[in-house]
Each structure stands twice: as structure tokens, then as C-alpha cells.
Amino acid sequence: AQSVTQPDIHITVSEGASLELRCNYSYGATPYLFWYVQSPGQGLQLLLKYFSGDTLVQGIKGFEAEFKRSQSSFNLRKPSVHWSDAAEYFCAVGVHTGGSQGNLIFGKGTKLSVKP
Amino acid sequence: KAGVTQTPRYLIKTRGQQVTLSCSPISGHRSVSWYQQTPGQGLQFLFEYFSETQRNKGNFPGRFSGRQFSNSRSEMNVSTLELGDSALYLCASSLGLAGGQNTQYFGPGTRLTVL
């Protein structure tokens, strides 16, 4: 079954520190992978996506993610976190056979808090 | 290009009432998907419309329905509201059918509170 796992429900980092949010997926075919960010009470904003090619993809707001097929992972990274990065982050995989889950399968999200 | 817009942004209703939410996709996008987001259940897929036809449906009761118009704008309706329907309702649009490489872009959401 297709699924996305974000093992960390909540992460706290200090401002200026580096960040890595983990994402593992389960999907039998070529994965199309996305990271979205959601500020409180807002919609989801697309940070970056991976379809093919270079396994390190750059996104908005200084974020990047690395696709590792052997580990079925698509971890999100940022070298230096800003207080404005505090939000919830969702990893997702685009499929064609999601059925009642829909064709964009989301992880449960990781809430990021930033300490001053 | 304007993003996905949703109206209204906030709504307060009482149990037993019905509600209609509206979504205008990005210009040129033909697919609109709806999601319900709650703290307990997270993001849950409601349905997807493409070219005025429902293409996919989540596991929600028949009280939840939707439609899409010829200009790709979409509405969703919830009848006989229950307290558990209180949630953030998100709409997303994509150029083609959702899934695969078709990137979904989300609106700001409608916050529905049922009293």
C-alpha cells in the first residue's frame, strides 16, 4: 500500500541551527515527491518537488530536499533556520491509484518550533 | 497569476444547518480537489473534480457533496451539519488530473465552526 511516514511529530530547533525533517515513502512505481508548509490557520504552500533527475532539489525559502531511492526517503533540509520557519511541514507522494485516499498521499506532518 | 481562492474564509453554523463553500482554481487549471483538515484526523481527501465530473471520492458520508462548473470553479456542500464537521476545508487545483506529476496548489482554506 502506498503511504508516507514522517517519524517526527514535533521538532524544536534554535534559530540559526540547521534543520532536517525526515520523510519515508512506500510506493511501488516512480515516486513524485512534494514538500508543503502550512502556517497556523493557513493553506499549504508548495516548498519543492522532485520528479526525476538531480536527486538534490532546491526550493523556496532556502529549503532543499534529497531523494534517496535506496532508503525510500525524501528528507527536507535547511542550513540555518529562521524564526519565521516555525510551521507544520508535510511530505507527500503523487500517485495515480490513490483511490479513497486521493492521489496526493500526505504524511501526518512535522510541527517545527524555533527557539530564539 | 492569481492563486487558488476560497470563500468564505470563516464560517460559523449550528448543527443541522447546511453550508456551501466555494473554490476558484488557478486560471487554466481544470482539476479541483477538496480536503478536510482536523487536529485529530489530519488531512483527509474529500473528492476531486475534473471537467465538471467527480473523478475520485474519499470516505465521507453522503452529506458531503460537490460540483464543478464549466469555468472550473467548484463548490462543496455539507448538509445536516454535525459538531465533528468543524474543520479547515482546503481546496487545491492542478492543471490535469491530480496525481503523479500534476502539482496541486492549495488555497488558504475555509475555517468552518459548527456550534
PDB file of C-alpha atoms in Angstrom:
ATOM      1  CA  ALA A   1       0.000   0.000   0.000  1.00  0.00           C
ATOM      2  CA  GLN A   2       1.197   3.498  -0.741  1.00  0.00           C
ATOM      3  CA  SER A   3       1.984   5.625   2.275  1.00  0.00           C
ATOM      4  CA  VAL A   4       4.146   8.435   3.593  1.00  0.00           C
ATOM      5  CA  THR A   5       5.728   8.421   7.034  1.00  0.00           C
ATOM      6  CA  GLN A   6       7.052  11.430   8.864  1.00  0.00           C
ATOM      7  CA  PRO A   7       8.561   9.926  12.022  1.00  0.00           C
ATOM      8  CA  ASP A   8       8.880  13.189  13.951  1.00  0.00           C
ATOM      9  CA  ILE A   9       5.637  14.750  15.133  1.00  0.00           C
ATOM     10  CA  HIS A  10       7.300  17.789  16.682  1.00  0.00           C
ATOM     11  CA  ILE A  11      10.828  19.190  16.400  1.00  0.00           C
ATOM     12  CA  THR A  12      12.316  22.189  18.170  1.00  0.00           C
ATOM     13  CA  VAL A  13      15.467  23.860  16.886  1.00  0.00           C
ATOM     14  CA  SER A  14      17.278  27.036  17.808  1.00  0.00           C
ATOM     15  CA  GLU A  15      17.270  29.942  15.427  1.00  0.00           C
ATOM     16  CA  GLY A  16      20.339  29.739  13.205  1.00  0.00           C
ATOM     17  CA  ALA A  17      20.716  25.987  13.662  1.00  0.00           C
ATOM     18  CA  SER A  18      20.427  23.511  10.810  1.00  0.00           C
ATOM     19  CA  LEU A  19      17.275  21.517  10.212  1.00  0.00           C
ATOM     20  CA  GLU A  20      16.440  18.130   8.771  1.00  0.00           C
ATOM     21  CA  LEU A  21      12.880  16.805   8.573  1.00  0.00           C
ATOM     22  CA  ARG A  22      12.515  13.154   7.724  1.00  0.00           C
ATOM     23  CA  CYS A  23      10.163  11.600   5.215  1.00  0.00           C
ATOM     24  CA  ASN A  24       9.881   7.992   4.077  1.00  0.00           C
ATOM     25  CA  TYR A  25       7.515   6.779   1.405  1.00  0.00           C
ATOM     26  CA  SER A  26       6.133   3.475   0.273  1.00  0.00           C
ATOM     27  CA  TYR A  27       5.190   3.357  -3.398  1.00  0.00           C
ATOM     28  CA  GLY A  28       5.893   0.707  -5.990  1.00  0.00           C
ATOM     29  CA  ALA A  29       6.328   2.953  -9.003  1.00  0.00           C
ATOM     30  CA  THR A  30       8.358   6.082  -9.739  1.00  0.00           C
ATOM     31  CA  PRO A  31       7.666   8.455  -6.857  1.00  0.00           C
ATOM     32  CA  TYR A  32       6.698  12.050  -7.449  1.00  0.00           C
ATOM     33  CA  LEU A  33       7.528  13.755  -4.170  1.00  0.00           C
ATOM     34  CA  PHE A  34       6.486  17.039  -2.621  1.00  0.00           C
ATOM     35  CA  TRP A  35       7.078  19.085   0.495  1.00  0.00           C
ATOM     36  CA  TYR A  36       4.458  21.584   1.632  1.00  0.00           C
ATOM     37  CA  VAL A  37       4.491  24.030   4.537  1.00  0.00           C
ATOM     38  CA  GLN A  38       1.488  25.265   6.479  1.00  0.00           C
ATOM     39  CA  SER A  39       1.460  28.237   8.817  1.00  0.00           C
ATOM     40  CA  PRO A  40      -1.235  28.209  11.524  1.00  0.00           C
ATOM     41  CA  GLY A  41      -4.727  28.600  10.078  1.00  0.00           C
ATOM     42  CA  GLN A  42      -3.411  28.869   6.527  1.00  0.00           C
ATOM     43  CA  GLY A  43      -3.377  26.715   3.438  1.00  0.00           C
ATOM     44  CA  LEU A  44      -0.493  24.571   2.244  1.00  0.00           C
ATOM     45  CA  GLN A  45       2.319  26.235   0.342  1.00  0.00           C
ATOM     46  CA  LEU A  46       4.497  24.192  -2.009  1.00  0.00           C
ATOM     47  CA  LEU A  47       8.141  24.268  -0.927  1.00  0.00           C
ATOM     48  CA  LEU A  48       9.650  21.970  -3.533  1.00  0.00           C
ATOM     49  CA  LYS A  49       9.050  18.878  -5.613  1.00  0.00           C
ATOM     50  CA  TYR A  50      11.015  16.010  -7.113  1.00  0.00           C
ATOM     51  CA  PHE A  51      10.059  14.217 -10.292  1.00  0.00           C
ATOM     52  CA  SER A  52      13.334  12.969 -11.794  1.00  0.00           C
ATOM     53  CA  GLY A  53      16.933  13.928 -12.478  1.00  0.00           C
ATOM     54  CA  ASP A  54      19.195  15.501  -9.894  1.00  0.00           C
ATOM     55  CA  THR A  55      18.337  13.950  -6.552  1.00  0.00           C
ATOM     56  CA  LEU A  56      19.022  17.178  -4.669  1.00  0.00           C
ATOM     57  CA  VAL A  57      16.278  19.694  -5.316  1.00  0.00           C
ATOM     58  CA  GLN A  58      16.156  23.311  -4.294  1.00  0.00           C
ATOM     59  CA  GLY A  59      13.000  25.004  -3.144  1.00  0.00           C
ATOM     60  CA  ILE A  60      11.761  28.313  -1.883  1.00  0.00           C
ATOM     61  CA  LYS A  61      12.800  29.970   1.374  1.00  0.00           C
ATOM     62  CA  GLY A  62      16.249  28.324   1.306  1.00  0.00           C
ATOM     63  CA  PHE A  63      14.966  24.754   1.663  1.00  0.00           C
ATOM     64  CA  GLU A  64      16.344  21.752  -0.168  1.00  0.00           C
ATOM     65  CA  ALA A  65      15.494  18.059  -0.186  1.00  0.00           C
ATOM     66  CA  GLU A  66      17.392  14.964  -1.184  1.00  0.00           C
ATOM     67  CA  PHE A  67      15.784  11.940  -2.795  1.00  0.00           C
ATOM     68  CA  LYS A  68      17.376   8.624  -1.861  1.00  0.00           C
ATOM     69  CA  ARG A  69      15.753   5.754  -3.698  1.00  0.00           C
ATOM     70  CA  SER A  70      17.663   3.078  -1.771  1.00  0.00           C
ATOM     71  CA  GLN A  71      16.264   4.412   1.505  1.00  0.00           C
ATOM     72  CA  SER A  72      12.842   5.425   0.146  1.00  0.00           C
ATOM     73  CA  SER A  73      13.453   8.804   1.698  1.00  0.00           C
ATOM     74  CA  PHE A  74      12.966  12.436   0.781  1.00  0.00           C
ATOM     75  CA  ASN A  75      14.321  14.473   3.678  1.00  0.00           C
ATOM     76  CA  LEU A  76      13.947  18.224   3.853  1.00  0.00           C
ATOM     77  CA  ARG A  77      16.874  20.366   4.979  1.00  0.00           C
ATOM     78  CA  LYS A  78      17.748  23.956   5.708  1.00  0.00           C
ATOM     79  CA  PRO A  79      21.220  25.103   6.773  1.00  0.00           C
ATOM     80  CA  SER A  80      20.083  27.923   9.045  1.00  0.00           C
ATOM     81  CA  VAL A  81      16.564  28.169  10.446  1.00  0.00           C
ATOM     82  CA  HIS A  82      14.791  31.493  10.890  1.00  0.00           C
ATOM     83  CA  TRP A  83      12.043  32.172  13.424  1.00  0.00           C
ATOM     84  CA  SER A  84       9.609  32.595  10.512  1.00  0.00           C
ATOM     85  CA  ASP A  85      10.150  28.927   9.556  1.00  0.00           C
ATOM     86  CA  ALA A  86       8.044  27.820  12.519  1.00  0.00           C
ATOM     87  CA  ALA A  87       5.154  25.971  10.884  1.00  0.00           C
ATOM     88  CA  GLU A  88       3.955  22.481  10.055  1.00  0.00           C
ATOM     89  CA  TYR A  89       5.627  20.608   7.231  1.00  0.00           C
ATOM     90  CA  PHE A  90       4.001  17.920   5.124  1.00  0.00           C
ATOM     91  CA  CYS A  91       5.670  15.425   2.842  1.00  0.00           C
ATOM     92  CA  ALA A  92       3.544  13.916   0.064  1.00  0.00           C
ATOM     93  CA  VAL A  93       3.790  11.476  -2.821  1.00  0.00           C
ATOM     94  CA  GLY A  94       1.781  11.869  -6.021  1.00  0.00           C
ATOM     95  CA  VAL A  95       0.239   8.624  -7.253  1.00  0.00           C
ATOM     96  CA  HIS A  96      -2.310   7.617  -9.872  1.00  0.00           C
ATOM     97  CA  THR A  97      -4.133   4.974  -7.884  1.00  0.00           C
ATOM     98  CA  GLY A  98      -4.830   6.577  -4.549  1.00  0.00           C
ATOM     99  CA  GLY A  99      -8.481   5.605  -4.523  1.00  0.00           C
ATOM    100  CA  SER A 100     -10.289   6.968  -1.492  1.00  0.00           C
ATOM    101  CA  GLN A 101      -7.040   8.479  -0.170  1.00  0.00           C
ATOM    102  CA  GLY A 102      -6.856  10.733  -3.183  1.00  0.00           C
ATOM    103  CA  ASN A 103      -3.875  10.888  -5.487  1.00  0.00           C
ATOM    104  CA  LEU A 104      -1.698  13.034  -3.238  1.00  0.00           C
ATOM    105  CA  ILE A 105      -0.781  10.910  -0.248  1.00  0.00           C
ATOM    106  CA  PHE A 106       0.288  13.009   2.737  1.00  0.00           C
ATOM    107  CA  GLY A 107       2.330  12.216   5.792  1.00  0.00           C
ATOM    108  CA  LYS A 108       0.934  13.243   9.179  1.00  0.00           C
ATOM    109  CA  GLY A 109       3.140  16.312   9.277  1.00  0.00           C
ATOM    110  CA  THR A 110       6.006  17.563  11.441  1.00  0.00           C
ATOM    111  CA  LYS A 111       5.478  20.646  13.535  1.00  0.00           C
ATOM    112  CA  LEU A 112       8.577  22.822  13.735  1.00  0.00           C
ATOM    113  CA  SER A 113       9.137  25.182  16.640  1.00  0.00           C
ATOM    114  CA  VAL A 114      12.030  27.640  16.614  1.00  0.00           C
ATOM    115  CA  LYS A 115      13.723  28.808  19.818  1.00  0.00           C
ATOM    116  CA  PRO A 116      15.147  32.324  19.874  1.00  0.00           C
TER     117      PRO A 116
ATOM    118  CA  LYS B   1      -1.191  34.692 -11.915  1.00  0.00           C
ATOM    119  CA  ALA B   2      -3.666  34.667  -9.067  1.00  0.00           C
ATOM    120  CA  GLY B   3      -3.605  31.691  -6.736  1.00  0.00           C
ATOM    121  CA  VAL B   4      -6.406  29.479  -5.552  1.00  0.00           C
ATOM    122  CA  THR B   5      -9.082  31.457  -3.782  1.00  0.00           C
ATOM    123  CA  GLN B   6     -11.643  30.183  -1.319  1.00  0.00           C
ATOM    124  CA  THR B   7     -14.702  31.885   0.053  1.00  0.00           C
ATOM    125  CA  PRO B   8     -15.714  32.479   2.705  1.00  0.00           C
ATOM    126  CA  ARG B   9     -12.592  32.299   4.849  1.00  0.00           C
ATOM    127  CA  TYR B  10     -14.535  31.790   8.065  1.00  0.00           C
ATOM    128  CA  LEU B  11     -17.968  30.400   8.731  1.00  0.00           C
ATOM    129  CA  ILE B  12     -19.964  29.669  11.862  1.00  0.00           C
ATOM    130  CA  LYS B  13     -23.021  27.429  11.624  1.00  0.00           C
ATOM    131  CA  THR B  14     -25.209  25.463  14.002  1.00  0.00           C
ATOM    132  CA  ARG B  15     -25.900  21.761  13.998  1.00  0.00           C
ATOM    133  CA  GLY B  16     -28.417  20.653  11.400  1.00  0.00           C
ATOM    134  CA  GLN B  17     -27.764  23.550   9.041  1.00  0.00           C
ATOM    135  CA  GLN B  18     -26.146  23.200   5.656  1.00  0.00           C
ATOM    136  CA  VAL B  19     -23.203  25.077   4.213  1.00  0.00           C
ATOM    137  CA  THR B  20     -21.701  25.767   0.799  1.00  0.00           C
ATOM    138  CA  LEU B  21     -18.029  26.538   0.298  1.00  0.00           C
ATOM    139  CA  SER B  22     -16.561  27.931  -2.894  1.00  0.00           C
ATOM    140  CA  CYS B  23     -13.212  27.476  -4.605  1.00  0.00           C
ATOM    141  CA  SER B  24     -11.790  29.261  -7.639  1.00  0.00           C
ATOM    142  CA  PRO B  25      -8.777  27.449  -9.107  1.00  0.00           C
ATOM    143  CA  ILE B  26      -5.716  28.970 -10.697  1.00  0.00           C
ATOM    144  CA  SER B  27      -6.538  30.158 -14.195  1.00  0.00           C
ATOM    145  CA  GLY B  28      -6.192  27.290 -16.660  1.00  0.00           C
ATOM    146  CA  HIS B  29      -6.355  24.569 -14.021  1.00  0.00           C
ATOM    147  CA  ARG B  30      -9.066  22.026 -14.662  1.00  0.00           C
ATOM    148  CA  SER B  31      -8.853  19.866 -11.559  1.00  0.00           C
ATOM    149  CA  VAL B  32     -10.105  20.839  -8.128  1.00  0.00           C
ATOM    150  CA  SER B  33      -9.650  18.650  -5.068  1.00  0.00           C
ATOM    151  CA  TRP B  34     -11.109  19.174  -1.616  1.00  0.00           C
ATOM    152  CA  TYR B  35      -9.606  18.169   1.717  1.00  0.00           C
ATOM    153  CA  GLN B  36     -10.771  18.303   5.313  1.00  0.00           C
ATOM    154  CA  GLN B  37      -8.151  19.040   7.957  1.00  0.00           C
ATOM    155  CA  THR B  38      -8.718  18.453  11.664  1.00  0.00           C
ATOM    156  CA  PRO B  39      -6.258  18.161  14.560  1.00  0.00           C
ATOM    157  CA  GLY B  40      -7.274  14.569  15.224  1.00  0.00           C
ATOM    158  CA  GLN B  41      -7.517  13.147  11.711  1.00  0.00           C
ATOM    159  CA  GLY B  42      -5.092  15.374   9.844  1.00  0.00           C
ATOM    160  CA  LEU B  43      -5.573  15.922   6.125  1.00  0.00           C
ATOM    161  CA  GLN B  44      -8.306  13.795   4.611  1.00  0.00           C
ATOM    162  CA  PHE B  45      -9.261  13.706   0.959  1.00  0.00           C
ATOM    163  CA  LEU B  46     -12.885  14.509   0.183  1.00  0.00           C
ATOM    164  CA  PHE B  47     -13.205  14.441  -3.609  1.00  0.00           C
ATOM    165  CA  GLU B  48     -11.740  15.586  -6.886  1.00  0.00           C
ATOM    166  CA  TYR B  49     -13.484  17.196  -9.827  1.00  0.00           C
ATOM    167  CA  PHE B  50     -12.131  17.409 -13.340  1.00  0.00           C
ATOM    168  CA  SER B  51     -14.031  18.769 -16.331  1.00  0.00           C
ATOM    169  CA  GLU B  52     -17.203  19.009 -14.258  1.00  0.00           C
ATOM    170  CA  THR B  53     -17.078  15.322 -13.308  1.00  0.00           C
ATOM    171  CA  GLN B  54     -16.272  13.786  -9.952  1.00  0.00           C
ATOM    172  CA  ARG B  55     -13.223  11.622 -10.574  1.00  0.00           C
ATOM    173  CA  ASN B  56     -12.401  10.367  -7.125  1.00  0.00           C
ATOM    174  CA  LYS B  57     -14.066  10.328  -3.727  1.00  0.00           C
ATOM    175  CA  GLY B  58     -12.844   9.869  -0.180  1.00  0.00           C
ATOM    176  CA  ASN B  59     -14.512   8.004   2.647  1.00  0.00           C
ATOM    177  CA  PHE B  60     -17.006  10.615   3.748  1.00  0.00           C
ATOM    178  CA  PRO B  61     -20.759  10.282   4.192  1.00  0.00           C
ATOM    179  CA  GLY B  62     -23.174  11.388   1.519  1.00  0.00           C
ATOM    180  CA  ARG B  63     -23.794  14.625   3.438  1.00  0.00           C
ATOM    181  CA  PHE B  64     -20.629  15.856   1.762  1.00  0.00           C
ATOM    182  CA  SER B  65     -21.110  16.667  -1.892  1.00  0.00           C
ATOM    183  CA  GLY B  66     -19.597  18.875  -4.504  1.00  0.00           C
ATOM    184  CA  ARG B  67     -19.782  20.078  -8.039  1.00  0.00           C
ATOM    185  CA  GLN B  68     -17.683  21.838 -10.622  1.00  0.00           C
ATOM    186  CA  PHE B  69     -18.788  24.411 -13.113  1.00  0.00           C
ATOM    187  CA  SER B  70     -17.725  24.905 -16.717  1.00  0.00           C
ATOM    188  CA  ASN B  71     -15.239  27.613 -15.656  1.00  0.00           C
ATOM    189  CA  SER B  72     -13.624  25.053 -13.292  1.00  0.00           C
ATOM    190  CA  ARG B  73     -14.851  26.806 -10.169  1.00  0.00           C
ATOM    191  CA  SER B  74     -16.023  24.315  -7.595  1.00  0.00           C
ATOM    192  CA  GLU B  75     -18.364  24.255  -4.642  1.00  0.00           C
ATOM    193  CA  MET B  76     -18.712  21.771  -1.859  1.00  0.00           C
ATOM    194  CA  ASN B  77     -21.800  21.370   0.248  1.00  0.00           C
ATOM    195  CA  VAL B  78     -22.262  19.819   3.649  1.00  0.00           C
ATOM    196  CA  SER B  79     -25.819  19.142   4.720  1.00  0.00           C
ATOM    197  CA  THR B  80     -27.153  18.452   8.197  1.00  0.00           C
ATOM    198  CA  LEU B  81     -24.020  19.736   9.894  1.00  0.00           C
ATOM    199  CA  GLU B  82     -22.592  17.872  12.875  1.00  0.00           C
ATOM    200  CA  LEU B  83     -20.183  19.145  15.501  1.00  0.00           C
ATOM    201  CA  GLY B  84     -17.495  16.874  14.051  1.00  0.00           C
ATOM    202  CA  ASP B  85     -17.644  18.744  10.753  1.00  0.00           C
ATOM    203  CA  SER B  86     -15.788  21.644  12.338  1.00  0.00           C
ATOM    204  CA  ALA B  87     -12.547  21.780  10.387  1.00  0.00           C
ATOM    205  CA  LEU B  88     -10.381  23.655   7.941  1.00  0.00           C
ATOM    206  CA  TYR B  89     -11.560  22.847   4.428  1.00  0.00           C
ATOM    207  CA  LEU B  90      -8.846  23.140   1.826  1.00  0.00           C
ATOM    208  CA  CYS B  91      -9.203  23.320  -1.894  1.00  0.00           C
ATOM    209  CA  ALA B  92      -6.376  22.534  -4.313  1.00  0.00           C
ATOM    210  CA  SER B  93      -6.124  22.910  -8.049  1.00  0.00           C
ATOM    211  CA  SER B  94      -3.911  21.315 -10.685  1.00  0.00           C
ATOM    212  CA  LEU B  95      -3.581  21.553 -14.445  1.00  0.00           C
ATOM    213  CA  GLY B  96      -4.509  17.956 -15.071  1.00  0.00           C
ATOM    214  CA  LEU B  97      -5.976  15.168 -13.039  1.00  0.00           C
ATOM    215  CA  ALA B  98      -4.462  15.158  -9.567  1.00  0.00           C
ATOM    216  CA  GLY B  99      -1.719  12.652  -9.026  1.00  0.00           C
ATOM    217  CA  GLY B 100       1.656  11.802 -10.412  1.00  0.00           C
ATOM    218  CA  GLN B 101       3.489  14.889 -11.561  1.00  0.00           C
ATOM    219  CA  ASN B 102       0.444  17.128 -11.526  1.00  0.00           C
ATOM    220  CA  THR B 103       1.299  19.559  -8.778  1.00  0.00           C
ATOM    221  CA  GLN B 104      -1.551  20.619  -6.534  1.00  0.00           C
ATOM    222  CA  TYR B 105      -1.673  24.231  -5.371  1.00  0.00           C
ATOM    223  CA  PHE B 106      -3.701  24.975  -2.288  1.00  0.00           C
ATOM    224  CA  GLY B 107      -5.959  27.799  -1.300  1.00  0.00           C
ATOM    225  CA  PRO B 108      -5.986  29.476   2.133  1.00  0.00           C
ATOM    226  CA  GLY B 109      -8.861  27.331   3.345  1.00  0.00           C
ATOM    227  CA  THR B 110     -12.272  27.932   4.867  1.00  0.00           C
ATOM    228  CA  ARG B 111     -12.487  27.550   8.636  1.00  0.00           C
ATOM    229  CA  LEU B 112     -15.891  26.054   9.476  1.00  0.00           C
ATOM    230  CA  THR B 113     -17.073  26.047  13.055  1.00  0.00           C
ATOM    231  CA  VAL B 114     -20.244  24.133  13.936  1.00  0.00           C
ATOM    232  CA  LEU B 115     -21.927  25.059  17.229  1.00  0.00           C
TER     233      LEU B 115
END
